[in-house]
């Protein structure tokens, strides 16, 4: 059994998202020392990030301090730091501040970010949603657009300010589209004097032939109808070819939109590069069946940063439950290896189902054996999400926030934070000359 200087084998887990946290919990009572490293001091419940971005929930309702979550695990140490490399020969993790942390076993659970299909220059115009900072920046952008539109005398500019384009119609894009329409149509209805909710245009853009491609086709069709009933427009088979400060070109059509949100494309963390490990096109480490990194039986990759193939040849999806199952499995393999077991232990993923909500009254759920849609599905979606939140207080607060919004339409988190609101610089469309002088 490998030993670190301090005695018990040392398991280092990089990333305290769904995969990393689950691995740490599985090792809680094991005869190992565990160090969890994360660049944030919080664990984030990403499935509800869009509700922070659209002012339904506050940041504290979907994130929890990692240190607090692991406080009862005496053998676990939490380190706030950014990992920048792994010395696989020397078995050390390298942090940005120069610290090197030795390990006997390493679990990489560093997740993924959104990707722009080789067009990184689009990012400043079309922010994506992955972190709490992204969510509050998007909230700021959305709310500033309404403020700027309220003061804008020019009809064309005002129209562009009130047009919101969302690129990518997976669950995040669909949920964002529904929430932005409802923000405009119900929550802000009485608060402005010159802009009217019906002036707001939300366009959901998808390059593929249907929304929610992972769901059954009839649920995709239902989702389009539900979005359109809410007041959103859906553009299918419309690949985005341009994103700039004036909006997007999708399917050859220019859509003048001052707010473009990106919900398409995924790029894994650079973990594969740290190890020079084989990776797929999205940068995910192609792991062995037991989730170890090829050539490194002591290193595991789980969650969104790993490319895992199921026994039927299909990829394990990038969802929270898959990351949790993989984190748990990596911990189990480590415990088996420490007990000198050498059997193969392939990871077997069990897919519970897919869920997406469309505003506050409809959702679609695809459990395979049963498919739900409409209001019943929305309730099931809500109960599932409250169940998976951490802590009684947060469950209560989120349930009450939703009930309040449901009854009154009012969202309490409509705050423009991150500095003074500078409508002129951040939200007002450029003058025509400035547009034409752009490259
Ligand atoms: C907006 C959005 C909505 C989603 N909705 C759903 C949903 O409804 N249902 C569902 O099942 N899934 C959903 N997902 C997907 C799900 O959240 C991910 O599949 C899941 O978070 C993956 O878990 P993970 O542990 O691999 O990575 P993450 O949960 O992303 O955790 C990665 C952790 O690693 C840390 N980290 C990264 N790099 C470093 C570094 N260099 N050094 C130190 N720490 C680092 C990060 O801070 C983070 O804490 C959604 C994702 C997003 C972005």
Coordinates of C-alpha atoms and ligand atoms in Angstrom, one line a residue:
X1 CA 0.0 0.0 0.0
X2 CA 1.5 3.4 -1.0
X3 CA 2.1 5.7 1.9
X4 CA 2.8 9.4 2.2
X5 CA 5.1 10.8 4.8
X6 CA 2.3 11.4 7.2
X7 CA 1.1 7.7 7.2
X8 CA -2.2 7.0 5.6
X9 CA -2.3 7.1 1.8
X10 CA -3.1 10.6 0.4
X11 CA -5.9 11.0 -2.1
X12 CA -6.0 14.4 -3.7
X13 CA -9.2 15.5 -5.4
X14 CA -9.1 18.5 -7.7
X15 CA -12.5 20.1 -8.1
X16 CA -15.4 20.1 -5.6
X17 CA -18.2 20.1 -8.1
X18 CA -20.6 17.1 -8.4
X19 CA -17.9 14.5 -9.2
X20 CA -15.2 15.7 -6.7
X21 CA -17.5 16.2 -3.8
X22 CA -19.1 12.8 -4.2
X23 CA -15.7 11.2 -4.3
X24 CA -14.7 13.0 -1.1
X25 CA -17.8 11.9 0.6
X26 CA -17.3 8.3 -0.4
X27 CA -13.8 8.4 1.2
X28 CA -15.1 10.0 4.4
X29 CA -14.7 7.0 6.6
X30 CA -11.9 5.3 4.6
X31 CA -8.4 4.9 6.0
X32 CA -7.0 7.6 3.8
X33 CA -6.1 11.3 4.0
X34 CA -8.1 13.4 1.6
X35 CA -7.2 16.8 0.2
X36 CA -9.9 18.6 -1.9
X37 CA -8.5 21.5 -4.0
X38 CA -10.9 24.0 -5.7
X39 CA -10.3 27.4 -7.2
X40 CA -13.6 28.6 -5.7
X41 CA -14.5 28.2 -2.0
X42 CA -18.0 27.0 -2.9
X43 CA -19.7 24.0 -4.5
X44 CA -22.1 25.2 -7.1
X45 CA -25.5 23.7 -8.1
X46 CA -25.2 24.5 -11.8
X47 CA -28.7 23.3 -12.8
X48 CA -30.2 26.4 -11.2
X49 CA -27.6 28.9 -12.4
X50 CA -30.0 30.2 -15.0
X51 CA -32.3 31.3 -12.2
X52 CA -29.5 33.5 -10.7
X53 CA -28.9 34.9 -14.2
X54 CA -32.6 35.8 -14.6
X55 CA -33.0 37.2 -11.1
X56 CA -35.1 34.4 -9.7
X57 CA -32.7 33.2 -7.0
X58 CA -29.7 34.8 -5.2
X59 CA -26.2 33.4 -5.4
X60 CA -26.3 32.1 -1.8
X61 CA -29.2 29.8 -2.6
X62 CA -27.4 27.6 -5.0
X63 CA -23.8 27.6 -3.7
X64 CA -22.3 26.3 -0.4
X65 CA -18.8 26.7 1.1
X66 CA -16.8 23.5 0.4
X67 CA -15.1 23.8 3.8
X68 CA -18.5 23.8 5.5
X69 CA -19.8 20.8 3.5
X70 CA -16.7 18.8 4.5
X71 CA -16.4 20.0 8.1
X72 CA -17.5 16.7 9.6
X73 CA -14.9 14.7 7.6
X74 CA -11.9 14.8 10.0
X75 CA -9.5 13.2 7.6
X76 CA -10.3 15.7 4.8
X77 CA -8.5 19.0 4.2
X78 CA -9.8 21.7 1.9
X79 CA -7.4 23.9 -0.1
X80 CA -8.5 27.0 -1.9
X81 CA -6.2 27.2 -5.0
X82 CA -6.0 26.8 -8.7
X83 CA -4.3 23.8 -10.1
X84 CA -2.1 24.5 -13.1
X85 CA -0.4 21.2 -13.7
X86 CA 0.3 17.7 -12.5
X87 CA 3.8 16.2 -12.2
X88 CA 2.7 12.6 -12.8
X89 CA 6.3 11.2 -12.4
X90 CA 6.8 12.9 -9.1
X91 CA 3.1 12.4 -8.1
X92 CA 2.6 16.1 -7.2
X93 CA -0.2 18.5 -8.1
X94 CA 1.0 22.0 -9.0
X95 CA -0.9 25.1 -7.8
X96 CA -0.8 28.6 -9.4
X97 CA 1.0 30.0 -6.3
X98 CA 3.8 27.5 -6.7
X99 CA 2.6 25.1 -4.0
X100 CA 3.1 21.4 -4.9
X101 CA 0.9 18.9 -3.1
X102 CA 2.0 15.2 -3.2
X103 CA -0.5 12.5 -3.8
X104 CA -0.7 8.7 -3.8
X105 CA -4.0 8.8 -5.7
X106 CA -5.4 11.6 -7.7
X107 CA -9.0 12.3 -8.9
X108 CA -9.4 15.0 -11.5
X109 CA -12.9 16.5 -11.4
X110 CA -12.3 19.9 -12.9
X111 CA -15.4 20.0 -15.1
X112 CA -15.8 22.0 -18.4
X113 CA -16.6 25.4 -19.7
X114 CA -18.6 26.6 -22.7
X115 CA -16.9 26.7 -26.0
X116 CA -17.4 28.8 -29.1
X117 CA -16.5 26.3 -31.9
X118 CA -13.2 28.0 -32.6
X119 CA -14.7 31.5 -32.4
X120 CA -13.3 32.7 -29.0
X121 CA -13.7 36.3 -30.3
X122 CA -17.5 35.8 -29.8
X123 CA -17.2 35.4 -26.1
X124 CA -17.2 39.1 -25.1
X125 CA -20.5 39.6 -27.0
X126 CA -22.1 36.3 -26.0
X127 CA -21.3 35.3 -22.4
X128 CA -21.9 31.7 -21.4
X129 CA -23.2 30.4 -18.1
X130 CA -21.0 28.2 -16.0
X131 CA -19.9 30.0 -12.8
X132 CA -21.6 32.3 -10.3
X133 CA -19.7 35.1 -11.8
X134 CA -21.1 34.3 -15.2
X135 CA -24.6 34.3 -13.8
X136 CA -24.4 37.6 -12.0
X137 CA -22.7 39.1 -15.1
X138 CA -25.6 37.9 -17.3
X139 CA -28.1 39.2 -14.8
X140 CA -26.4 42.6 -14.9
X141 CA -26.4 42.5 -18.7
X142 CA -30.1 41.6 -18.9
X143 CA -31.2 44.2 -16.3
X144 CA -29.0 46.9 -17.9
X145 CA -30.6 46.3 -21.3
X146 CA -34.0 47.0 -19.8
X147 CA -32.7 50.2 -18.1
X148 CA -31.1 51.4 -21.3
X149 CA -34.2 50.6 -23.4
X150 CA -36.3 52.7 -20.9
X151 CA -34.2 55.7 -21.7
X152 CA -33.6 55.1 -25.4
X153 CA -35.6 57.5 -27.7
X154 CA -34.6 55.9 -31.0
X155 CA -37.0 53.0 -31.9
X156 CA -34.5 50.9 -33.8
X157 CA -32.0 51.1 -30.9
X158 CA -34.7 50.4 -28.4
X159 CA -35.8 47.3 -30.4
X160 CA -32.2 46.0 -30.4
X161 CA -32.0 46.6 -26.7
X162 CA -35.1 44.6 -26.1
X163 CA -34.1 41.7 -28.3
X164 CA -32.4 38.8 -26.5
X165 CA -30.8 36.1 -28.6
X166 CA -29.9 32.8 -26.9
X167 CA -27.7 30.5 -28.9
X168 CA -28.1 26.7 -28.3
X169 CA -31.4 25.0 -27.5
X170 CA -30.2 22.3 -25.0
X171 CA -31.7 22.4 -21.5
X172 CA -29.8 25.6 -20.5
X173 CA -30.9 27.5 -23.6
X174 CA -34.5 26.4 -23.3
X175 CA -34.6 27.3 -19.6
X176 CA -32.9 30.6 -20.2
X177 CA -35.3 31.5 -23.0
X178 CA -38.4 30.8 -20.9
X179 CA -37.0 32.6 -17.9
X180 CA -36.1 35.8 -19.9
X181 CA -39.5 36.0 -21.5
X182 CA -41.2 35.7 -18.1
X183 CA -38.8 38.2 -16.5
X184 CA -39.9 40.7 -19.2
X185 CA -43.6 39.8 -19.4
X186 CA -44.4 39.4 -15.7
X187 CA -41.7 40.6 -13.3
X188 CA -41.0 43.9 -15.0
X189 CA -44.5 44.6 -16.3
X190 CA -45.3 47.4 -13.9
X191 CA -41.8 48.7 -13.2
X192 CA -41.1 50.7 -16.4
X193 CA -42.8 53.7 -17.9
X194 CA -41.8 53.7 -21.5
X195 CA -41.0 50.1 -22.5
X196 CA -43.8 47.5 -22.8
X197 CA -43.4 43.8 -22.2
X198 CA -44.8 43.1 -25.7
X199 CA -41.8 45.0 -27.2
X200 CA -39.5 42.3 -25.8
X201 CA -38.3 39.7 -28.3
X202 CA -36.5 36.5 -27.1
X203 CA -35.1 34.4 -29.9
X204 CA -33.8 30.9 -29.2
X205 CA -31.4 29.8 -31.9
X206 CA -30.5 26.2 -32.6
X207 CA -28.2 24.8 -35.4
X208 CA -29.8 21.4 -35.2
X209 CA -33.3 20.3 -36.4
X210 CA -34.9 20.3 -32.9
X211 CA -34.6 21.7 -29.4
X212 CA -33.6 19.4 -26.5
X213 CA -32.0 16.9 -28.8
X214 CA -31.4 14.5 -25.9
X215 CA -35.1 14.2 -25.3
X216 CA -37.7 12.2 -27.2
X217 CA -38.8 14.0 -30.4
X218 CA -42.4 14.5 -29.1
X219 CA -41.0 16.3 -26.0
X220 CA -38.9 18.6 -28.2
X221 CA -42.0 19.5 -30.2
X222 CA -43.9 20.2 -27.0
X223 CA -41.1 22.4 -25.7
X224 CA -41.2 24.5 -28.9
X225 CA -44.9 25.0 -28.6
X226 CA -44.6 25.9 -24.9
X227 CA -41.8 28.4 -25.6
X228 CA -43.9 30.0 -28.4
X229 CA -47.0 30.2 -26.2
X230 CA -44.8 32.1 -23.6
X231 CA -43.8 34.5 -26.3
X232 CA -40.3 33.3 -27.4
X233 CA -39.3 32.7 -31.0
X234 CA -37.5 29.5 -31.9
X235 CA -35.2 29.3 -34.9
X236 CA -34.2 25.7 -35.9
X237 CA -31.5 24.7 -38.4
X238 CA -30.0 28.1 -38.0
X239 CA -26.3 27.9 -37.5
X240 CA -24.7 31.0 -36.0
X241 CA -22.0 32.4 -38.3
X242 CA -21.4 35.9 -36.8
X243 CA -21.7 37.3 -33.2
X244 CA -20.8 40.9 -32.7
X245 CA -21.9 43.9 -30.7
X246 CA -25.0 44.3 -32.9
X247 CA -26.3 40.8 -32.5
X248 CA -26.0 37.6 -34.4
X249 CA -26.3 36.2 -37.9
X250 CA -28.1 32.9 -37.7
X251 CA -29.1 30.8 -40.7
X252 CA -28.1 33.7 -42.8
X253 CA -30.4 36.1 -41.1
X254 CA -29.1 39.1 -39.1
X255 CA -30.9 39.5 -35.7
X256 CA -30.2 42.9 -34.1
X257 CA -29.8 42.0 -30.4
X258 CA -27.9 43.9 -27.8
X259 CA -27.9 40.9 -25.5
X260 CA -26.7 37.5 -26.9
X261 CA -26.3 34.6 -24.5
X262 CA -24.3 31.5 -25.3
X263 CA -25.7 28.1 -24.3
X264 CA -23.9 25.9 -26.9
X265 CA -20.7 23.9 -27.0
X266 CA -18.5 22.5 -24.2
X267 CA -14.8 22.5 -23.7
X268 CA -13.3 20.3 -20.9
X269 CA -10.8 21.7 -18.4
X270 CA -7.2 21.5 -19.4
X271 CA -6.7 18.3 -17.3
X272 CA -5.8 16.2 -20.4
X273 CA -3.0 18.7 -21.2
X274 CA -1.6 18.5 -17.7
X275 CA -1.1 14.8 -18.2
X276 CA -0.5 14.7 -21.9
X277 CA -3.4 12.2 -21.9
X278 CA -5.5 11.1 -24.9
X279 CA -8.5 13.4 -25.3
X280 CA -11.6 13.7 -27.4
X281 CA -12.4 16.8 -29.5
X282 CA -13.9 18.6 -26.5
X283 CA -10.6 18.0 -24.6
X284 CA -12.1 15.3 -22.3
X285 CA -9.6 12.7 -21.1
X286 CA -10.4 9.3 -22.7
X287 CA -10.3 7.2 -19.6
X288 CA -10.1 3.4 -19.1
X289 CA -13.2 1.5 -18.2
X290 CA -12.4 1.9 -14.4
X291 CA -12.0 5.7 -15.0
X292 CA -8.2 5.7 -14.6
X293 CA -6.1 7.7 -17.0
X294 CA -4.3 5.5 -19.5
X295 CA -0.8 4.7 -18.3
X296 CA -1.6 6.1 -14.8
X297 CA -3.6 3.6 -12.7
X298 CA -3.2 6.0 -9.7
X299 CA -4.9 8.9 -11.5
X300 CA -8.7 9.1 -12.3
X301 CA -10.8 11.6 -14.2
X302 CA -14.5 11.9 -13.6
X303 CA -17.4 14.1 -14.6
X304 CA -17.3 16.6 -17.4
X305 CA -13.6 16.5 -17.8
X306 CA -13.6 12.8 -18.7
X307 CA -14.8 11.1 -21.9
X308 CA -16.5 7.9 -20.7
X309 CA -17.9 5.3 -23.0
X310 CA -20.8 3.1 -21.9
X311 CA -20.8 -0.6 -22.7
X312 CA -23.3 0.1 -25.5
X313 CA -20.7 2.4 -27.1
X314 CA -22.6 5.6 -26.3
X315 CA -20.9 8.4 -24.4
X316 CA -21.8 9.0 -20.7
X317 CA -23.7 12.4 -20.8
X318 CA -22.2 15.5 -19.2
X319 CA -24.8 15.7 -16.4
X320 CA -24.6 16.1 -12.7
X321 CA -25.7 12.6 -11.8
X322 CA -23.1 11.1 -14.2
X323 CA -20.4 13.1 -12.5
X324 CA -21.6 11.9 -9.1
X325 CA -21.7 8.3 -10.1
X326 CA -18.2 8.5 -11.6
X327 CA -16.8 10.3 -8.5
X328 CA -18.2 7.6 -6.3
X329 CA -16.8 4.9 -8.6
X330 CA -13.3 6.4 -8.7
X331 CA -13.3 6.4 -4.9
X332 CA -14.4 2.8 -4.8
X333 CA -11.7 1.7 -7.2
X334 CA -9.1 3.5 -5.0
X335 CA -10.3 1.7 -1.9
X336 CA -10.2 -1.6 -3.8
X337 CA -6.7 -1.0 -5.0
X338 CA -5.6 -0.1 -1.4
X339 CA -7.1 -3.4 -0.3
X340 CA -4.9 -5.0 -3.0
X341 CA -7.8 -5.9 -5.2
X342 CA -6.8 -5.9 -8.8
X343 CA -10.1 -6.8 -10.6
X344 CA -11.2 -4.7 -13.5
X345 CA -14.1 -2.7 -11.9
X346 CA -15.5 -1.1 -15.0
X347 CA -17.8 1.9 -14.4
X348 CA -21.4 1.3 -15.2
X349 CA -23.5 4.4 -15.6
X350 CA -27.2 4.4 -14.8
X351 CA -29.1 7.2 -16.5
X352 CA -32.1 8.3 -14.4
X353 CA -33.6 10.7 -17.0
X354 CA -33.6 14.2 -18.6
X355 CA -35.4 17.2 -17.2
X356 CA -35.9 20.7 -18.5
X357 CA -38.3 23.5 -17.5
X358 CA -40.0 26.0 -19.7
X359 CA -40.9 29.0 -17.6
X360 CA -42.9 28.6 -14.4
X361 CA -45.7 26.4 -15.7
X362 CA -44.3 23.8 -18.0
X363 CA -41.5 21.3 -18.1
X364 CA -40.5 18.2 -20.0
X365 CA -39.2 15.0 -18.3
X366 CA -37.9 12.0 -20.2
X367 CA -37.3 9.0 -17.9
X368 CA -37.3 6.7 -20.9
X369 CA -40.0 4.4 -19.5
X370 CA -42.2 7.4 -18.8
X371 CA -42.4 10.8 -20.5
X372 CA -44.0 13.8 -18.8
X373 CA -44.8 17.3 -20.0
X374 CA -46.7 20.4 -18.9
X375 CA -47.6 21.4 -15.4
X376 CA -47.2 18.0 -13.8
X377 CA -43.7 17.8 -15.2
X378 CA -43.0 21.2 -13.8
X379 CA -43.9 20.0 -10.4
X380 CA -41.8 16.9 -10.7
X381 CA -38.9 19.1 -12.0
X382 CA -39.3 21.4 -9.0
X383 CA -39.4 18.7 -6.4
X384 CA -36.4 16.9 -7.9
X385 CA -34.3 20.1 -7.9
X386 CA -35.3 21.0 -4.3
X387 CA -34.5 17.5 -3.2
X388 CA -31.0 17.7 -4.8
X389 CA -30.2 21.1 -3.2
X390 CA -28.0 20.9 -0.1
X391 CA -29.3 21.9 3.3
X392 CA -32.8 22.5 4.8
X393 CA -32.5 26.3 4.7
X394 CA -31.7 26.4 1.0
X395 CA -34.5 24.0 0.1
X396 CA -36.9 26.1 2.1
X397 CA -35.7 29.4 0.7
X398 CA -35.8 28.2 -2.9
X399 CA -39.2 26.6 -2.5
X400 CA -40.5 29.9 -1.0
X401 CA -38.9 32.0 -3.7
X402 CA -40.5 29.9 -6.4
X403 CA -43.9 30.1 -4.6
X404 CA -43.6 33.9 -4.3
X405 CA -42.6 34.3 -7.9
X406 CA -45.4 31.9 -8.9
X407 CA -48.0 33.9 -7.0
X408 CA -46.9 37.4 -7.6
X409 CA -44.5 37.3 -10.6
X410 CA -42.0 39.3 -8.6
X411 CA -38.4 38.3 -8.4
X412 CA -36.4 39.6 -5.4
X413 CA -32.9 39.2 -7.0
X414 CA -33.3 41.9 -9.6
X415 CA -30.1 43.6 -8.6
X416 CA -27.5 45.2 -10.9
X417 CA -24.3 44.4 -9.0
X418 CA -20.6 44.3 -9.9
X419 CA -20.0 48.0 -10.1
X420 CA -22.0 51.2 -10.9
X421 CA -24.5 50.8 -13.7
X422 CA -23.1 52.6 -16.7
X423 CA -25.8 52.3 -19.3
X424 CA -24.0 54.5 -21.8
X425 CA -20.9 52.3 -21.9
X426 CA -22.3 48.8 -21.3
X427 CA -25.8 48.7 -22.8
X428 CA -26.4 51.5 -25.3
X429 CA -26.0 50.4 -28.9
X430 CA -23.1 52.1 -30.7
X431 CA -23.8 55.0 -33.1
X432 CA -24.2 53.8 -36.7
X433 CA -20.7 55.3 -37.7
X434 CA -19.1 53.3 -34.9
X435 CA -20.7 50.1 -36.2
X436 CA -19.6 50.5 -39.7
X437 CA -16.0 51.3 -38.7
X438 CA -15.8 48.0 -36.9
X439 CA -13.6 45.4 -38.6
Ligands
LIG1 C1 -25.9 26.2 -16.8 C2 -25.9 24.8 -16.6 C3 -27.0 24.0 -16.3 C4 -27.0 22.7 -16.1 N1 -28.1 22.0 -15.9 C5 -28.1 20.7 -15.6 C6 -29.2 20.0 -15.2 O1 -30.3 20.5 -15.2 N2 -29.1 18.6 -14.9 C7 -27.9 18.0 -14.9 O2 -27.8 16.8 -14.6 N3 -26.8 18.6 -15.3 C8 -26.8 20.0 -15.6 N4 -25.7 20.6 -15.9 C9 -24.4 19.9 -16.1 C10 -23.8 19.6 -14.7 O3 -23.8 20.7 -13.9 C11 -22.4 19.1 -15.0 O4 -22.4 17.9 -15.8 C12 -21.7 18.8 -13.7 O5 -21.5 20.0 -12.9 C13 -20.3 18.2 -13.9 O6 -19.7 17.9 -12.7 P1 -18.2 18.0 -12.5 O7 -17.8 17.5 -11.1 O8 -17.5 17.2 -13.6 O9 -17.7 19.5 -12.8 P2 -18.2 20.8 -12.0 O10 -19.5 20.5 -11.2 O11 -18.2 21.8 -13.1 O12 -17.1 21.1 -11.0 C14 -15.8 21.4 -11.4 C15 -15.1 22.0 -10.2 O13 -13.7 22.1 -10.5 C16 -13.2 23.3 -10.1 N5 -12.0 23.6 -10.9 C17 -12.0 23.7 -12.2 N6 -10.7 23.9 -12.7 C18 -10.0 24.0 -11.6 C19 -8.6 24.2 -11.3 N7 -7.7 24.4 -12.4 N8 -8.1 24.2 -10.1 C20 -9.0 24.0 -9.0 N9 -10.3 23.8 -9.2 C21 -10.8 23.8 -10.4 C22 -14.4 24.3 -10.3 O14 -14.2 25.4 -9.5 C23 -15.5 23.4 -9.9 O15 -15.9 23.5 -8.5 C24 -25.7 22.0 -16.2 C25 -24.5 22.7 -16.4 C26 -24.6 24.1 -16.6 C27 -23.4 24.9 -16.8

